[in-house]
């Protein structure tokens, strides 16, 4: 299949591109490099044994996208491109609505103009918010508490409406839980710019000596050790979930929603312990106040994805930590090195 991958130079997109190329698909990455480096794509080619094509463009640029569809003639799109920093989205909401929501509308219009009727979209478990109790099944109530979360919620609605109106359109909405880890080669991984927003990259930089210590946001949650529980999924398992979803929506039109997680809740302290074991380094940490907006627990009901996609996460937290240690120690400055 010919797959156009938006945001394919980024963290999840680069790992998914490797899996697509390895399975024999042809890949065109469209990415504006606003949060990534072209070096990731050089390494994708090295790992897959052949390159993805690449066009540097914003997904909201209709003319550039149109030219990409003319030259590449994709059968399907996997749409990763988007801004993802929750805090930044509260400061720059219009940027998030333009880069995430408006760009997706442009993408759907260009797809329709070229008769491309298959799209897999990166949504987020953030849409479950605190409206119900985990484990979250796909039919649980959804909402959002920040502009980033609203962009995911709105795009899900746009995709459902577009699929309802177009009998040829097949949509997979994938709600990711907490992606972690790196390719086992240590060649590609997560390369956050500035201070990492997420737990694992922060822990990795503390272990590597780039930061002095970790703040643990609250130990007074109603959880076994008092720290927050999350569903951490290895990025290669997540990547493989996209291939399963792409195959499944090839069977017919309609809009489907699937959780991609492990279903296994893990605490912040368990993550620290696993990373210490993998790295052999003691991670200094301090318990501080809860982070505003955090929920006590978020983890997936994975039964729908298992049943309908024949997919389940295979890799452990220990493996994700070992792979992150390899990525971090081989690339102390990420792709910049
Ligand atoms: P990332 O920032 O590493 O990758 C996103 C890529 O898209 C980057 O290469 C960036 O340069 C590019 N990009 C951003 N906006 C663009 C635009 N308008 N046009 C073209 N390129 C654009 O992020 P990631 O972690 O790989 O996330 C990929 C997707 O998964 C995002 O949509 C994100 O919201 C979603 N997601 C991520 C997580 C997570 O924790 N990493 C969790 C749930 C959902
Ligand atoms: C995990 C746990 C923190 C950092 C976010 C987004 C969500 C999704 C995934 C995109 C929590 C604790 C963290 C630190 C800590 N992204 N923590 N010290 O908040 O579950 O989800 O990323 O869609 O939308 O909100 O992930 O990695 O930030 O936090 O104690 O320095 O680690 O409180 O319990 P989160 P996270």
Short mmCIF file of C-alpha atoms and ligand atoms in Angstrom, two decimals:
data_model
loop_
_atom_site.label_atom_id
_atom_site.label_comp_id
_atom_site.label_asym_id
_atom_site.label_seq_id
_atom_site.Cartn_x
_atom_site.Cartn_y
_atom_site.Cartn_z
CA UNK A 1 0.00 0.00 0.00
CA UNK A 2 1.07 3.61 -0.53
CA UNK A 3 0.79 5.42 2.80
CA UNK A 4 1.12 9.16 3.32
CA UNK A 5 2.34 9.70 6.89
CA UNK A 6 1.86 13.21 8.27
CA UNK A 7 4.20 14.00 11.16
CA UNK A 8 6.30 11.01 10.19
CA UNK A 9 9.58 12.61 11.33
CA UNK A 10 8.29 12.78 14.92
CA UNK A 11 8.48 10.31 17.78
CA UNK A 12 5.57 7.97 17.03
CA UNK A 13 5.55 8.67 13.27
CA UNK A 14 9.20 7.63 12.81
CA UNK A 15 8.67 4.31 14.62
CA UNK A 16 5.51 3.66 12.60
CA UNK A 17 7.29 4.50 9.34
CA UNK A 18 9.92 1.83 10.10
CA UNK A 19 7.19 -0.78 10.65
CA UNK A 20 5.34 0.27 7.47
CA UNK A 21 8.48 0.09 5.32
CA UNK A 22 9.47 -3.26 6.84
CA UNK A 23 6.01 -4.64 5.95
CA UNK A 24 6.55 -3.62 2.32
CA UNK A 25 4.43 -0.45 2.21
CA UNK A 26 5.67 2.67 0.41
CA UNK A 27 5.77 5.75 2.61
CA UNK A 28 5.69 9.49 1.96
CA UNK A 29 6.26 11.62 5.05
CA UNK A 30 4.79 15.12 5.12
CA UNK A 31 6.18 17.03 8.09
CA UNK A 32 6.99 20.70 8.71
CA UNK A 33 9.81 19.73 11.12
CA UNK A 34 8.35 22.09 13.74
CA UNK A 35 9.09 19.50 16.42
CA UNK A 36 11.49 17.08 14.72
CA UNK A 37 14.66 16.63 12.73
CA UNK A 38 15.23 15.18 9.25
CA UNK A 39 17.90 13.01 10.88
CA UNK A 40 15.11 10.78 12.22
CA UNK A 41 14.12 9.95 8.63
CA UNK A 42 17.71 9.11 7.67
CA UNK A 43 17.69 6.61 10.52
CA UNK A 44 14.28 5.27 9.56
CA UNK A 45 15.79 4.45 6.14
CA UNK A 46 18.78 2.78 7.80
CA UNK A 47 16.55 0.60 10.02
CA UNK A 48 14.07 -0.32 7.30
CA UNK A 49 16.68 -0.87 4.58
CA UNK A 50 14.94 1.60 2.27
CA UNK A 51 13.83 5.21 2.58
CA UNK A 52 10.52 6.95 3.04
CA UNK A 53 9.96 9.80 0.60
CA UNK A 54 9.80 13.18 2.32
CA UNK A 55 8.14 16.54 1.70
CA UNK A 56 8.75 19.35 4.15
CA UNK A 57 5.35 21.04 4.44
CA UNK A 58 2.64 21.99 6.86
CA UNK A 59 -0.49 19.86 6.61
CA UNK A 60 -2.52 23.07 6.55
CA UNK A 61 -0.82 24.07 3.27
CA UNK A 62 -3.46 22.87 0.79
CA UNK A 63 -1.31 23.50 -2.30
CA UNK A 64 1.66 21.57 -0.94
CA UNK A 65 -0.61 18.73 0.16
CA UNK A 66 -2.33 18.65 -3.21
CA UNK A 67 1.05 18.36 -4.96
CA UNK A 68 1.99 15.52 -2.59
CA UNK A 69 -1.21 13.63 -3.49
CA UNK A 70 -0.62 14.19 -7.22
CA UNK A 71 2.93 12.84 -7.09
CA UNK A 72 2.54 10.04 -4.54
CA UNK A 73 -1.08 8.88 -5.10
CA UNK A 74 -1.56 7.51 -1.58
CA UNK A 75 -4.06 4.73 -0.83
CA UNK A 76 -4.23 5.79 2.82
CA UNK A 77 -3.11 8.43 5.29
CA UNK A 78 -1.80 8.07 8.83
CA UNK A 79 -2.20 11.46 10.46
CA UNK A 80 0.25 12.08 13.32
CA UNK A 81 1.04 15.74 12.61
CA UNK A 82 -0.04 18.09 15.34
CA UNK A 83 1.08 20.08 18.34
CA UNK A 84 0.95 18.12 21.59
CA UNK A 85 2.08 20.19 24.60
CA UNK A 86 -0.83 20.59 26.99
CA UNK A 87 0.64 23.60 28.84
CA UNK A 88 1.57 25.42 25.62
CA UNK A 89 -1.96 24.85 24.31
CA UNK A 90 -3.41 26.87 27.17
CA UNK A 91 -1.04 29.76 26.23
CA UNK A 92 -1.44 29.47 22.46
CA UNK A 93 -4.89 27.97 21.88
CA UNK A 94 -5.34 29.44 18.39
CA UNK A 95 -2.07 27.90 17.24
CA UNK A 96 -3.38 24.53 18.42
CA UNK A 97 -6.77 24.97 16.72
CA UNK A 98 -5.03 25.96 13.47
CA UNK A 99 -2.25 23.36 13.44
CA UNK A 100 -4.40 20.49 14.70
CA UNK A 101 -8.06 21.13 13.81
CA UNK A 102 -7.88 23.39 10.73
CA UNK A 103 -5.00 21.39 9.22
CA UNK A 104 -7.02 18.17 9.60
CA UNK A 105 -9.96 19.74 7.74
CA UNK A 106 -7.58 20.71 4.91
CA UNK A 107 -6.18 17.17 4.86
CA UNK A 108 -9.68 15.64 4.61
CA UNK A 109 -10.61 18.02 1.78
CA UNK A 110 -7.48 17.15 -0.20
CA UNK A 111 -8.04 13.43 0.44
CA UNK A 112 -11.61 13.73 -0.88
CA UNK A 113 -10.44 15.66 -3.94
CA UNK A 114 -8.05 12.81 -4.78
CA UNK A 115 -10.40 9.94 -3.92
CA UNK A 116 -8.27 8.79 -0.99
CA UNK A 117 -10.70 7.18 1.46
CA UNK A 118 -8.68 5.76 4.35
CA UNK A 119 -7.31 7.62 7.36
CA UNK A 120 -5.83 6.59 10.71
CA UNK A 121 -5.79 9.42 13.26
CA UNK A 122 -3.69 9.95 16.41
CA UNK A 123 -6.12 10.72 19.17
CA UNK A 124 -5.39 10.55 22.87
CA UNK A 125 -6.65 9.05 26.10
CA UNK A 126 -6.80 12.66 27.25
CA UNK A 127 -10.34 12.70 25.79
CA UNK A 128 -11.50 10.46 28.67
CA UNK A 129 -10.60 13.20 31.17
CA UNK A 130 -12.19 12.64 34.55
CA UNK A 131 -15.75 12.04 33.36
CA UNK A 132 -15.64 8.33 34.28
CA UNK A 133 -13.54 5.74 36.09
CA UNK A 134 -10.81 3.63 34.44
CA UNK A 135 -10.39 1.23 32.79
CA UNK A 136 -11.73 3.37 29.97
CA UNK A 137 -13.67 1.62 27.22
CA UNK A 138 -14.16 3.39 23.88
CA UNK A 139 -17.81 4.19 24.67
CA UNK A 140 -16.99 5.99 27.93
CA UNK A 141 -18.01 9.67 28.07
CA UNK A 142 -15.46 12.06 26.61
CA UNK A 143 -14.56 15.71 27.01
CA UNK A 144 -11.47 17.84 27.54
CA UNK A 145 -9.89 20.13 30.11
CA UNK A 146 -7.44 22.08 27.91
CA UNK A 147 -7.22 23.30 24.29
CA UNK A 148 -4.94 20.40 23.26
CA UNK A 149 -7.53 17.91 24.51
CA UNK A 150 -10.30 19.83 22.78
CA UNK A 151 -8.44 19.64 19.46
CA UNK A 152 -8.44 15.83 19.73
CA UNK A 153 -12.10 15.82 20.76
CA UNK A 154 -13.09 18.13 17.89
CA UNK A 155 -11.09 16.20 15.29
CA UNK A 156 -12.75 12.95 16.42
CA UNK A 157 -16.15 14.61 15.84
CA UNK A 158 -15.07 15.97 12.44
CA UNK A 159 -13.89 12.52 11.37
CA UNK A 160 -17.14 10.87 12.53
CA UNK A 161 -19.22 13.47 10.65
CA UNK A 162 -17.08 13.16 7.50
CA UNK A 163 -17.42 9.36 7.55
CA UNK A 164 -21.19 9.59 8.10
CA UNK A 165 -21.49 11.84 5.03
CA UNK A 166 -19.15 9.87 2.75
CA UNK A 167 -19.90 6.19 2.22
CA UNK A 168 -16.39 5.72 0.80
CA UNK A 169 -14.48 7.03 3.82
CA UNK A 170 -12.94 4.64 6.37
CA UNK A 171 -11.59 6.14 9.58
CA UNK A 172 -9.63 4.72 12.50
CA UNK A 173 -9.45 6.94 15.56
CA UNK A 174 -6.69 5.58 17.79
CA UNK A 175 -6.69 6.77 21.40
CA UNK A 176 -3.14 6.39 22.64
CA UNK A 177 -2.43 6.04 26.32
CA UNK A 178 1.15 6.97 27.40
CA UNK A 179 3.69 6.11 24.67
CA UNK A 180 7.22 5.39 25.98
CA UNK A 181 10.41 3.65 24.92
CA UNK A 182 12.40 3.67 21.72
CA UNK A 183 13.37 1.36 18.87
CA UNK A 184 15.41 -1.54 20.26
CA UNK A 185 18.35 -0.51 18.04
CA UNK A 186 18.71 2.71 20.02
CA UNK A 187 18.81 4.61 16.70
CA UNK A 188 15.42 6.36 16.93
CA UNK A 189 13.56 7.57 20.00
CA UNK A 190 11.86 10.53 21.63
CA UNK A 191 13.80 13.79 21.27
CA UNK A 192 11.89 16.49 23.16
CA UNK A 193 12.89 20.10 22.63
CA UNK A 194 13.55 21.97 25.90
CA UNK A 195 12.25 20.69 29.22
CA UNK A 196 10.39 17.40 28.69
CA UNK A 197 6.68 17.50 29.50
CA UNK A 198 6.33 13.78 30.04
CA UNK A 199 7.59 11.51 32.80
CA UNK A 200 9.82 9.05 30.92
CA UNK A 201 11.92 11.56 28.95
CA UNK A 202 12.38 13.59 32.12
CA UNK A 203 13.50 10.52 34.08
CA UNK A 204 15.85 9.60 31.22
CA UNK A 205 17.49 13.04 31.30
CA UNK A 206 17.91 12.90 35.09
CA UNK A 207 19.53 9.46 34.81
CA UNK A 208 21.83 10.81 32.08
CA UNK A 209 22.89 13.71 34.31
CA UNK A 210 21.26 16.36 32.10
CA UNK A 211 18.88 17.34 34.93
CA UNK A 212 19.50 17.27 38.67
CA UNK A 213 16.34 15.63 39.94
CA UNK A 214 12.75 14.65 39.26
CA UNK A 215 9.69 16.14 40.85
CA UNK A 216 6.98 13.57 41.57
CA UNK A 217 3.66 15.36 41.26
CA UNK A 218 1.74 14.19 44.33
CA UNK A 219 1.78 11.05 46.50
CA UNK A 220 -1.65 11.55 48.03
CA UNK A 221 -3.78 10.08 45.23
CA UNK A 222 -6.15 7.22 46.08
CA UNK A 223 -3.76 4.69 44.47
CA UNK A 224 -1.66 1.89 46.04
CA UNK A 225 1.49 4.02 46.54
CA UNK A 226 -0.24 7.42 46.33
CA UNK A 227 1.32 8.44 42.99
CA UNK A 228 -0.55 8.67 39.67
CA UNK A 229 -1.35 5.53 37.69
CA UNK A 230 -0.91 5.49 33.90
CA UNK A 231 -0.96 2.99 31.07
CA UNK A 232 2.54 3.15 29.52
CA UNK A 233 2.73 1.56 26.08
CA UNK A 234 5.95 0.80 24.19
CA UNK A 235 6.15 2.96 21.06
CA UNK A 236 6.87 -0.05 18.81
CA UNK A 237 3.73 -1.81 20.08
CA UNK A 238 1.87 1.42 19.35
CA UNK A 239 3.40 1.57 15.85
CA UNK A 240 2.29 -1.98 15.16
CA UNK A 241 -1.23 -1.08 16.32
CA UNK A 242 -1.38 1.40 13.42
CA UNK A 243 -0.64 -1.32 10.89
CA UNK A 244 -3.40 -3.46 12.38
CA UNK A 245 -5.86 -0.54 12.23
CA UNK A 246 -4.86 0.30 8.66
CA UNK A 247 -5.55 -3.28 7.58
CA UNK A 248 -8.85 -3.41 9.46
CA UNK A 249 -10.31 -0.25 7.91
CA UNK A 250 -9.41 -1.64 4.49
CA UNK A 251 -12.39 -3.98 5.01
CA UNK A 252 -14.98 -1.21 4.67
CA UNK A 253 -16.11 2.34 5.32
CA UNK A 254 -17.15 3.87 8.63
CA UNK A 255 -15.55 5.49 11.66
CA UNK A 256 -14.02 3.21 14.30
CA UNK A 257 -12.45 4.11 17.64
CA UNK A 258 -9.85 1.91 19.31
CA UNK A 259 -7.79 2.33 22.47
CA UNK A 260 -4.10 1.57 22.14
CA UNK A 261 -2.74 0.80 25.59
CA UNK A 262 -1.63 -2.16 27.66
CA UNK A 263 -4.51 -2.15 30.13
CA UNK A 264 -1.92 -2.32 32.94
CA UNK A 265 -1.77 0.65 35.36
CA UNK A 266 1.70 1.57 36.66
CA UNK A 267 2.62 4.21 39.22
CA UNK A 268 5.22 6.97 38.97
CA UNK A 269 7.31 5.20 41.61
CA UNK A 270 7.17 1.93 39.66
CA UNK A 271 8.41 3.74 36.56
CA UNK A 272 11.30 5.30 38.50
CA UNK A 273 12.24 1.91 39.92
CA UNK A 274 12.17 0.23 36.50
CA UNK A 275 14.34 2.97 35.01
CA UNK A 276 16.83 2.69 37.86
CA UNK A 277 17.05 -1.05 37.23
CA UNK A 278 17.54 -0.58 33.47
CA UNK A 279 20.12 2.21 33.78
CA UNK A 280 21.92 1.23 36.97
CA UNK A 281 21.60 4.86 38.08
CA UNK A 282 19.79 6.11 41.19
CA UNK A 283 17.23 8.76 40.25
CA UNK A 284 17.00 11.53 42.83
CA UNK A 285 13.40 12.65 43.27
CA UNK A 286 11.31 14.85 45.46
CA UNK A 287 7.58 14.63 46.16
CA UNK A 288 5.88 17.93 45.33
CA UNK A 289 2.28 19.10 44.99
CA UNK A 290 -0.07 17.53 42.46
CA UNK A 291 0.20 18.95 38.94
CA UNK A 292 -3.00 20.86 38.07
CA UNK A 293 -5.17 18.94 35.62
CA UNK A 294 -3.72 15.50 36.44
CA UNK A 295 -6.09 12.62 37.15
CA UNK A 296 -5.30 9.89 39.71
CA UNK A 297 -5.53 7.04 37.24
CA UNK A 298 -5.84 6.54 33.49
CA UNK A 299 -5.64 3.15 31.82
CA UNK A 300 -7.28 1.38 28.94
CA UNK A 301 -9.84 -1.31 28.49
CA UNK A 302 -8.00 -3.00 25.62
CA UNK A 303 -10.58 -5.65 24.79
CA UNK A 304 -12.03 -3.90 21.71
CA UNK A 305 -8.63 -3.53 20.01
CA UNK A 306 -7.76 -7.14 20.86
CA UNK A 307 -11.06 -8.42 19.48
CA UNK A 308 -11.36 -6.26 16.38
CA UNK A 309 -7.72 -5.63 15.42
CA UNK A 310 -6.17 -8.87 16.62
CA UNK A 311 -3.53 -6.68 18.22
CA UNK A 312 -2.19 -6.44 21.74
CA UNK A 313 0.82 -4.76 23.31
CA UNK A 314 3.68 -7.24 23.76
CA UNK A 315 6.48 -5.27 25.37
CA UNK A 316 7.06 -4.66 29.10
CA UNK A 317 7.94 -1.54 31.06
CA UNK A 318 11.40 -3.04 31.68
CA UNK A 319 11.95 -3.40 27.94
CA UNK A 320 10.76 0.17 27.29
CA UNK A 321 13.20 1.44 29.94
CA UNK A 322 16.08 -0.62 28.52
CA UNK A 323 15.35 0.71 25.02
CA UNK A 324 15.15 4.30 26.32
CA UNK A 325 18.49 3.89 28.13
CA UNK A 326 20.06 2.65 24.87
CA UNK A 327 18.60 5.55 22.87
CA UNK A 328 19.57 8.11 25.52
CA UNK A 329 23.13 6.87 26.03
CA UNK A 330 23.85 6.50 22.30
CA UNK A 331 22.32 9.93 21.55
CA UNK A 332 22.86 12.14 24.61
CA UNK A 333 21.76 15.21 22.65
CA UNK A 334 19.07 13.44 20.65
CA UNK A 335 19.27 13.92 16.89
CA UNK A 336 21.24 17.14 17.31
CA UNK A 337 24.35 15.14 18.24
P1 LIG B 1 5.95 14.66 17.74
O1 LIG B 1 5.90 16.12 18.03
O2 LIG B 1 7.22 13.94 17.98
O3 LIG B 1 5.50 14.39 16.23
C1 LIG B 1 4.59 15.23 15.55
C2 LIG B 1 5.23 15.60 14.22
O4 LIG B 1 4.34 16.40 13.48
C3 LIG B 1 6.52 16.41 14.37
O5 LIG B 1 7.51 15.83 13.54
C4 LIG B 1 6.15 17.82 13.92
O6 LIG B 1 7.25 18.46 13.31
C5 LIG B 1 5.02 17.56 12.96
N1 LIG B 1 3.98 18.58 12.86
C6 LIG B 1 3.29 19.18 13.87
N2 LIG B 1 2.32 19.96 13.37
C7 LIG B 1 2.40 19.85 12.01
C8 LIG B 1 1.64 20.39 10.94
N3 LIG B 1 0.57 21.18 11.15
N4 LIG B 1 2.01 20.07 9.66
C9 LIG B 1 3.04 19.25 9.43
N5 LIG B 1 3.78 18.69 10.43
C10 LIG B 1 3.44 18.99 11.68
O7 LIG B 1 4.75 13.98 18.56
P2 LIG B 1 4.41 12.45 18.80
O8 LIG B 1 4.59 12.15 20.23
O9 LIG B 1 5.04 11.60 17.79
O10 LIG B 1 2.83 12.51 18.56
C11 LIG B 1 2.25 12.19 17.32
C12 LIG B 1 0.74 12.36 17.43
O11 LIG B 1 0.26 11.53 18.48
C13 LIG B 1 0.31 13.78 17.77
O12 LIG B 1 -0.88 14.05 17.06
C14 LIG B 1 0.01 13.71 19.26
O13 LIG B 1 -0.97 14.64 19.66
C15 LIG B 1 -0.52 12.29 19.38
N6 LIG B 1 -0.37 11.74 20.74
C16 LIG B 1 0.87 11.73 21.33
C17 LIG B 1 1.00 11.24 22.62
C18 LIG B 1 2.34 11.27 23.33
O14 LIG B 1 2.36 11.22 24.56
N7 LIG B 1 3.46 11.31 22.61
C19 LIG B 1 -0.11 10.74 23.29
C20 LIG B 1 -1.35 10.75 22.66
C21 LIG B 1 -1.46 11.26 21.38
C1 LIG B 2 2.61 10.68 33.72
C2 LIG B 2 2.60 10.62 35.25
C3 LIG B 2 2.35 12.77 36.29
C4 LIG B 2 6.23 14.33 34.94
C5 LIG B 2 0.24 13.53 28.97
C6 LIG B 2 -0.81 14.34 28.27
C7 LIG B 2 -1.71 13.43 27.48
C8 LIG B 2 -0.90 12.55 26.54
C9 LIG B 2 0.23 11.87 27.23
C10 LIG B 2 -0.83 13.50 24.38
C11 LIG B 2 1.54 11.53 35.90
C12 LIG B 2 3.68 12.16 36.63
C13 LIG B 2 5.13 13.52 35.17
C14 LIG B 2 7.06 14.69 36.03
C15 LIG B 2 5.65 13.39 37.49
N1 LIG B 2 -0.29 13.30 25.48
N2 LIG B 2 4.84 13.05 36.43
N3 LIG B 2 6.75 14.20 37.27
O1 LIG B 2 -0.04 13.54 32.11
O2 LIG B 2 -0.54 11.08 31.76
O3 LIG B 2 -0.37 12.58 29.83
O4 LIG B 2 0.99 12.84 27.97
O5 LIG B 2 -1.94 13.24 24.04
O6 LIG B 2 -2.60 14.26 26.79
O7 LIG B 2 -1.59 15.02 29.26
O8 LIG B 2 1.68 12.00 31.04
O9 LIG B 2 4.10 11.68 31.22
O10 LIG B 2 3.12 13.95 31.77
O11 LIG B 2 2.72 12.06 33.32
O12 LIG B 2 5.39 12.98 38.64
O13 LIG B 2 8.04 15.45 35.90
O14 LIG B 2 3.86 11.09 35.75
O15 LIG B 2 1.82 13.45 37.39
O16 LIG B 2 1.05 10.88 37.03
P1 LIG B 2 0.11 12.33 31.30
P2 LIG B 2 2.99 12.48 31.78
#
